[in-house]
Amino acid sequence: MRAAFITVLGAALIALGASGLAWGEHDDDDDRGGRASAQGSRTRGDLASVTNEGYRTECGGCHFAYQPGLLPAAAWGRIMNTLDQHFGDDASLDPALKDELLAYLDANAADRSGGKRAGSFAAGKITGDGLPRITQTTYFKRKHHEVPIRYVKDNAQVKSFSACAACHPGADKGNFNEHQVKIPGVGRFED
């Protein structure tokens, strides 16, 4: 009996290894075993944390400092090359700083980072007019389609789907695990 159990356990461990999954990892968008890149560290969600202090200071000074892996390089390029018309504001930067931030975003963009969730952001379309928005990506829409609009736009503590950190407590570290979502005034939310 014990030999049979050990044989079954061994076969299961071999199967996990063959599938590319390590013990405790999940084969879904909430990968808990993210890989680290040269540019930043990944946490449970496989999006590298923001590592560029200029980006964190300049962009994060007005809104959430979105991880570069949330948009493909071309989208970041469009955003950074139209800073004088940045979603209704003039967010112009010194040309050298703009070039530094664009290089950082480009090198770590969704289509360049190699992470699973970042790849999901890169794979789909970005709909809508104007500048590209993370909230208009196919992947974002798929992951948020069941969240009632009143929980977000009618919620004074959230106000917008672009307020990532309001509901994702680990957003600043790249952790967007859907099982950790806590909507202010609502609590845990699982679709």
PDB file of C-alpha atoms in Angstrom:
ATOM      1  CA  MET A   1       0.000   0.000   0.000  1.00  0.00           C
ATOM      2  CA  ARG A   2       2.779   2.396   0.971  1.00  0.00           C
ATOM      3  CA  ALA A   3       4.740   1.600  -2.226  1.00  0.00           C
ATOM      4  CA  ALA A   4       1.621   2.312  -4.329  1.00  0.00           C
ATOM      5  CA  PHE A   5       1.175   5.699  -2.610  1.00  0.00           C
ATOM      6  CA  ILE A   6       4.818   6.623  -3.207  1.00  0.00           C
ATOM      7  CA  THR A   7       4.482   5.587  -6.861  1.00  0.00           C
ATOM      8  CA  VAL A   8       1.355   7.735  -7.326  1.00  0.00           C
ATOM      9  CA  LEU A   9       2.969  10.675  -5.505  1.00  0.00           C
ATOM     10  CA  GLY A  10       6.091  10.371  -7.653  1.00  0.00           C
ATOM     11  CA  ALA A  11       4.004  10.289 -10.834  1.00  0.00           C
ATOM     12  CA  ALA A  12       2.121  13.396  -9.706  1.00  0.00           C
ATOM     13  CA  LEU A  13       5.352  15.287  -9.019  1.00  0.00           C
ATOM     14  CA  ILE A  14       6.752  14.259 -12.395  1.00  0.00           C
ATOM     15  CA  ALA A  15       3.535  15.448 -14.063  1.00  0.00           C
ATOM     16  CA  LEU A  16       3.819  18.819 -12.300  1.00  0.00           C
ATOM     17  CA  GLY A  17       7.389  19.151 -13.509  1.00  0.00           C
ATOM     18  CA  ALA A  18       6.441  18.201 -17.062  1.00  0.00           C
ATOM     19  CA  SER A  19       3.709  20.826 -17.129  1.00  0.00           C
ATOM     20  CA  GLY A  20       6.237  23.527 -16.192  1.00  0.00           C
ATOM     21  CA  LEU A  21       4.510  24.199 -12.885  1.00  0.00           C
ATOM     22  CA  ALA A  22       6.258  24.109  -9.564  1.00  0.00           C
ATOM     23  CA  TRP A  23       4.540  22.976  -6.384  1.00  0.00           C
ATOM     24  CA  GLY A  24       1.954  25.590  -5.361  1.00  0.00           C
ATOM     25  CA  GLU A  25       1.801  27.379  -8.722  1.00  0.00           C
ATOM     26  CA  HIS A  26      -1.399  27.767 -10.707  1.00  0.00           C
ATOM     27  CA  ASP A  27      -1.830  27.649 -14.438  1.00  0.00           C
ATOM     28  CA  ASP A  28      -4.070  30.710 -14.690  1.00  0.00           C
ATOM     29  CA  ASP A  29      -3.850  34.494 -14.846  1.00  0.00           C
ATOM     30  CA  ASP A  30      -3.203  34.693 -11.126  1.00  0.00           C
ATOM     31  CA  ASP A  31       0.136  32.912 -11.382  1.00  0.00           C
ATOM     32  CA  ARG A  32       1.700  32.843  -7.930  1.00  0.00           C
ATOM     33  CA  GLY A  33       5.173  32.025  -9.145  1.00  0.00           C
ATOM     34  CA  GLY A  34       6.033  35.042 -11.281  1.00  0.00           C
ATOM     35  CA  ARG A  35       9.521  35.367 -12.675  1.00  0.00           C
ATOM     36  CA  ALA A  36      11.835  38.302 -12.057  1.00  0.00           C
ATOM     37  CA  SER A  37      13.156  40.424 -14.906  1.00  0.00           C
ATOM     38  CA  ALA A  38      16.393  42.354 -15.058  1.00  0.00           C
ATOM     39  CA  GLN A  39      14.415  45.581 -14.712  1.00  0.00           C
ATOM     40  CA  GLY A  40      12.263  44.743 -11.691  1.00  0.00           C
ATOM     41  CA  SER A  41      10.947  42.184  -9.301  1.00  0.00           C
ATOM     42  CA  ARG A  42       7.722  40.346  -9.813  1.00  0.00           C
ATOM     43  CA  THR A  43       5.388  39.359  -7.086  1.00  0.00           C
ATOM     44  CA  ARG A  44       2.557  36.884  -7.087  1.00  0.00           C
ATOM     45  CA  GLY A  45       0.956  38.416 -10.169  1.00  0.00           C
ATOM     46  CA  ASP A  46       3.942  38.360 -12.543  1.00  0.00           C
ATOM     47  CA  LEU A  47       3.912  42.088 -13.278  1.00  0.00           C
ATOM     48  CA  ALA A  48       7.226  43.679 -12.391  1.00  0.00           C
ATOM     49  CA  SER A  49       7.041  46.384  -9.755  1.00  0.00           C
ATOM     50  CA  VAL A  50       7.846  49.931 -10.823  1.00  0.00           C
ATOM     51  CA  THR A  51      11.602  50.332 -10.393  1.00  0.00           C
ATOM     52  CA  ASN A  52      12.287  53.648 -12.097  1.00  0.00           C
ATOM     53  CA  GLU A  53      12.204  56.400  -9.467  1.00  0.00           C
ATOM     54  CA  GLY A  54      11.743  59.139 -12.082  1.00  0.00           C
ATOM     55  CA  TYR A  55       8.640  57.362 -13.369  1.00  0.00           C
ATOM     56  CA  ARG A  56       7.349  56.729  -9.843  1.00  0.00           C
ATOM     57  CA  THR A  57       7.866  60.399  -8.925  1.00  0.00           C
ATOM     58  CA  GLU A  58       6.692  62.121 -12.122  1.00  0.00           C
ATOM     59  CA  CYS A  59       3.811  59.855 -13.129  1.00  0.00           C
ATOM     60  CA  GLY A  60       2.960  58.494  -9.693  1.00  0.00           C
ATOM     61  CA  GLY A  61       2.771  62.044  -8.367  1.00  0.00           C
ATOM     62  CA  CYS A  62      -0.537  62.561 -10.202  1.00  0.00           C
ATOM     63  CA  HIS A  63      -1.996  59.042 -10.451  1.00  0.00           C
ATOM     64  CA  PHE A  64      -1.195  55.426  -9.715  1.00  0.00           C
ATOM     65  CA  ALA A  65       2.225  54.558 -11.183  1.00  0.00           C
ATOM     66  CA  TYR A  66       0.984  51.862 -13.554  1.00  0.00           C
ATOM     67  CA  GLN A  67       3.360  48.964 -14.153  1.00  0.00           C
ATOM     68  CA  PRO A  68       4.853  49.033 -17.663  1.00  0.00           C
ATOM     69  CA  GLY A  69       3.537  45.484 -18.200  1.00  0.00           C
ATOM     70  CA  LEU A  70      -0.036  46.785 -18.302  1.00  0.00           C
ATOM     71  CA  LEU A  71       0.311  48.151 -21.864  1.00  0.00           C
ATOM     72  CA  PRO A  72       2.309  47.195 -24.953  1.00  0.00           C
ATOM     73  CA  ALA A  73       5.283  49.333 -26.008  1.00  0.00           C
ATOM     74  CA  ALA A  74       3.441  51.063 -28.869  1.00  0.00           C
ATOM     75  CA  ALA A  75       0.720  52.230 -26.480  1.00  0.00           C
ATOM     76  CA  TRP A  76       3.277  53.625 -24.018  1.00  0.00           C
ATOM     77  CA  GLY A  77       4.941  55.389 -26.950  1.00  0.00           C
ATOM     78  CA  ARG A  78       1.686  57.082 -27.951  1.00  0.00           C
ATOM     79  CA  ILE A  79       1.075  58.194 -24.364  1.00  0.00           C
ATOM     80  CA  MET A  80       4.594  59.509 -23.782  1.00  0.00           C
ATOM     81  CA  ASN A  81       4.776  61.295 -27.131  1.00  0.00           C
ATOM     82  CA  THR A  82       1.599  63.282 -26.424  1.00  0.00           C
ATOM     83  CA  LEU A  83       2.239  64.385 -22.842  1.00  0.00           C
ATOM     84  CA  ASP A  84       1.095  67.905 -23.696  1.00  0.00           C
ATOM     85  CA  GLN A  85      -2.385  66.379 -24.154  1.00  0.00           C
ATOM     86  CA  HIS A  86      -2.284  63.737 -21.426  1.00  0.00           C
ATOM     87  CA  PHE A  87      -5.915  62.747 -20.865  1.00  0.00           C
ATOM     88  CA  GLY A  88      -6.988  66.399 -20.702  1.00  0.00           C
ATOM     89  CA  ASP A  89      -3.902  67.726 -18.892  1.00  0.00           C
ATOM     90  CA  ASP A  90      -0.507  69.061 -19.890  1.00  0.00           C
ATOM     91  CA  ALA A  91       1.973  66.612 -18.373  1.00  0.00           C
ATOM     92  CA  SER A  92       4.965  67.783 -20.427  1.00  0.00           C
ATOM     93  CA  LEU A  93       8.387  66.760 -19.126  1.00  0.00           C
ATOM     94  CA  ASP A  94      11.949  67.809 -19.751  1.00  0.00           C
ATOM     95  CA  PRO A  95      12.931  66.013 -23.007  1.00  0.00           C
ATOM     96  CA  ALA A  96      15.757  64.049 -21.356  1.00  0.00           C
ATOM     97  CA  LEU A  97      13.461  62.800 -18.568  1.00  0.00           C
ATOM     98  CA  LYS A  98      10.726  61.969 -21.070  1.00  0.00           C
ATOM     99  CA  ASP A  99      13.222  59.912 -23.095  1.00  0.00           C
ATOM    100  CA  GLU A 100      14.420  58.117 -19.937  1.00  0.00           C
ATOM    101  CA  LEU A 101      10.863  57.241 -18.881  1.00  0.00           C
ATOM    102  CA  LEU A 102       9.896  56.158 -22.395  1.00  0.00           C
ATOM    103  CA  ALA A 103      12.944  53.870 -22.567  1.00  0.00           C
ATOM    104  CA  TYR A 104      11.961  52.340 -19.201  1.00  0.00           C
ATOM    105  CA  LEU A 105       8.338  51.814 -20.266  1.00  0.00           C
ATOM    106  CA  ASP A 106       9.370  50.437 -23.657  1.00  0.00           C
ATOM    107  CA  ALA A 107      11.861  47.938 -22.187  1.00  0.00           C
ATOM    108  CA  ASN A 108       9.338  46.641 -19.644  1.00  0.00           C
ATOM    109  CA  ALA A 109       6.123  46.881 -21.666  1.00  0.00           C
ATOM    110  CA  ALA A 110       3.551  44.090 -21.817  1.00  0.00           C
ATOM    111  CA  ASP A 111       4.883  42.777 -25.121  1.00  0.00           C
ATOM    112  CA  ARG A 112       8.494  42.789 -23.925  1.00  0.00           C
ATOM    113  CA  SER A 113       8.471  41.626 -20.291  1.00  0.00           C
ATOM    114  CA  GLY A 114       7.799  37.919 -20.817  1.00  0.00           C
ATOM    115  CA  GLY A 115       5.379  37.647 -17.896  1.00  0.00           C
ATOM    116  CA  LYS A 116       2.143  35.703 -18.265  1.00  0.00           C
ATOM    117  CA  ARG A 117      -0.241  38.456 -17.167  1.00  0.00           C
ATOM    118  CA  ALA A 118       1.697  41.098 -19.110  1.00  0.00           C
ATOM    119  CA  GLY A 119       1.414  38.843 -22.165  1.00  0.00           C
ATOM    120  CA  SER A 120      -2.339  38.765 -21.664  1.00  0.00           C
ATOM    121  CA  PHE A 121      -2.412  42.561 -21.754  1.00  0.00           C
ATOM    122  CA  ALA A 122      -0.275  42.569 -24.907  1.00  0.00           C
ATOM    123  CA  ALA A 123      -2.311  39.918 -26.724  1.00  0.00           C
ATOM    124  CA  GLY A 124      -5.600  41.767 -27.033  1.00  0.00           C
ATOM    125  CA  LYS A 125      -6.861  44.940 -28.623  1.00  0.00           C
ATOM    126  CA  ILE A 126      -7.205  48.356 -27.061  1.00  0.00           C
ATOM    127  CA  THR A 127     -10.600  49.779 -27.935  1.00  0.00           C
ATOM    128  CA  GLY A 128     -11.903  53.323 -27.818  1.00  0.00           C
ATOM    129  CA  ASP A 129     -10.849  56.696 -29.158  1.00  0.00           C
ATOM    130  CA  GLY A 130      -7.974  58.854 -28.037  1.00  0.00           C
ATOM    131  CA  LEU A 131      -4.968  57.718 -26.088  1.00  0.00           C
ATOM    132  CA  PRO A 132      -4.678  54.037 -25.139  1.00  0.00           C
ATOM    133  CA  ARG A 133      -6.086  53.181 -21.731  1.00  0.00           C
ATOM    134  CA  ILE A 134      -5.404  50.104 -19.647  1.00  0.00           C
ATOM    135  CA  THR A 135      -9.132  49.935 -18.908  1.00  0.00           C
ATOM    136  CA  GLN A 136      -9.810  49.595 -22.643  1.00  0.00           C
ATOM    137  CA  THR A 137      -7.673  46.510 -23.154  1.00  0.00           C
ATOM    138  CA  THR A 138      -9.401  43.248 -23.990  1.00  0.00           C
ATOM    139  CA  TYR A 139      -7.796  41.552 -20.990  1.00  0.00           C
ATOM    140  CA  PHE A 140      -8.832  44.256 -18.504  1.00  0.00           C
ATOM    141  CA  LYS A 141     -12.421  44.167 -19.769  1.00  0.00           C
ATOM    142  CA  ARG A 142     -12.546  40.377 -19.496  1.00  0.00           C
ATOM    143  CA  LYS A 143     -11.252  40.443 -15.917  1.00  0.00           C
ATOM    144  CA  HIS A 144     -13.602  43.249 -14.774  1.00  0.00           C
ATOM    145  CA  HIS A 145     -16.802  42.634 -16.764  1.00  0.00           C
ATOM    146  CA  GLU A 146     -18.715  41.220 -13.773  1.00  0.00           C
ATOM    147  CA  VAL A 147     -17.871  44.068 -11.403  1.00  0.00           C
ATOM    148  CA  PRO A 148     -21.044  46.154 -11.040  1.00  0.00           C
ATOM    149  CA  ILE A 149     -20.470  49.722 -12.208  1.00  0.00           C
ATOM    150  CA  ARG A 150     -22.004  51.058  -8.978  1.00  0.00           C
ATOM    151  CA  TYR A 151     -19.180  49.411  -7.004  1.00  0.00           C
ATOM    152  CA  VAL A 152     -16.699  51.573  -8.888  1.00  0.00           C
ATOM    153  CA  LYS A 153     -18.037  54.753 -10.471  1.00  0.00           C
ATOM    154  CA  ASP A 154     -20.717  55.357  -7.838  1.00  0.00           C
ATOM    155  CA  ASN A 155     -18.261  54.545  -5.034  1.00  0.00           C
ATOM    156  CA  ALA A 156     -16.626  57.693  -3.624  1.00  0.00           C
ATOM    157  CA  GLN A 157     -13.654  55.605  -2.430  1.00  0.00           C
ATOM    158  CA  VAL A 158     -12.962  54.197  -5.902  1.00  0.00           C
ATOM    159  CA  LYS A 159     -14.544  56.481  -8.580  1.00  0.00           C
ATOM    160  CA  SER A 160     -12.880  54.858 -11.598  1.00  0.00           C
ATOM    161  CA  PHE A 161     -11.706  51.509 -12.909  1.00  0.00           C
ATOM    162  CA  SER A 162      -8.302  53.170 -13.306  1.00  0.00           C
ATOM    163  CA  ALA A 163      -7.924  53.436  -9.505  1.00  0.00           C
ATOM    164  CA  CYS A 164      -6.245  50.034  -9.269  1.00  0.00           C
ATOM    165  CA  ALA A 165      -4.932  50.367  -5.717  1.00  0.00           C
ATOM    166  CA  ALA A 166      -8.419  51.128  -4.354  1.00  0.00           C
ATOM    167  CA  CYS A 167      -9.490  47.491  -4.801  1.00  0.00           C
ATOM    168  CA  HIS A 168      -6.211  45.624  -5.356  1.00  0.00           C
ATOM    169  CA  PRO A 169      -4.193  46.006  -2.128  1.00  0.00           C
ATOM    170  CA  GLY A 170      -1.026  44.674  -3.785  1.00  0.00           C
ATOM    171  CA  ALA A 171      -1.302  46.730  -6.973  1.00  0.00           C
ATOM    172  CA  ASP A 172       1.773  48.826  -6.228  1.00  0.00           C
ATOM    173  CA  LYS A 173       3.840  45.618  -6.196  1.00  0.00           C
ATOM    174  CA  GLY A 174       2.267  44.167  -9.344  1.00  0.00           C
ATOM    175  CA  ASN A 175      -0.101  41.842  -7.477  1.00  0.00           C
ATOM    176  CA  PHE A 176      -3.530  41.958  -9.102  1.00  0.00           C
ATOM    177  CA  ASN A 177      -4.651  38.557  -7.821  1.00  0.00           C
ATOM    178  CA  GLU A 178      -8.429  38.496  -8.156  1.00  0.00           C
ATOM    179  CA  HIS A 179      -8.785  36.478  -4.945  1.00  0.00           C
ATOM    180  CA  GLN A 180      -7.424  39.395  -2.934  1.00  0.00           C
ATOM    181  CA  VAL A 181      -9.788  42.069  -4.273  1.00  0.00           C
ATOM    182  CA  LYS A 182     -11.452  44.174  -1.588  1.00  0.00           C
ATOM    183  CA  ILE A 183     -13.784  46.860  -2.884  1.00  0.00           C
ATOM    184  CA  PRO A 184     -14.127  49.751  -0.408  1.00  0.00           C
ATOM    185  CA  GLY A 185     -17.597  49.801   1.134  1.00  0.00           C
ATOM    186  CA  VAL A 186     -18.357  46.404  -0.406  1.00  0.00           C
ATOM    187  CA  GLY A 187     -15.667  44.034   0.839  1.00  0.00           C
ATOM    188  CA  ARG A 188     -14.280  40.967  -0.909  1.00  0.00           C
ATOM    189  CA  PHE A 189     -15.459  40.473  -4.452  1.00  0.00           C
ATOM    190  CA  GLU A 190     -15.218  37.295  -6.442  1.00  0.00           C
ATOM    191  CA  ASP A 191     -16.871  36.811  -9.799  1.00  0.00           C
TER     192      ASP A 191
END
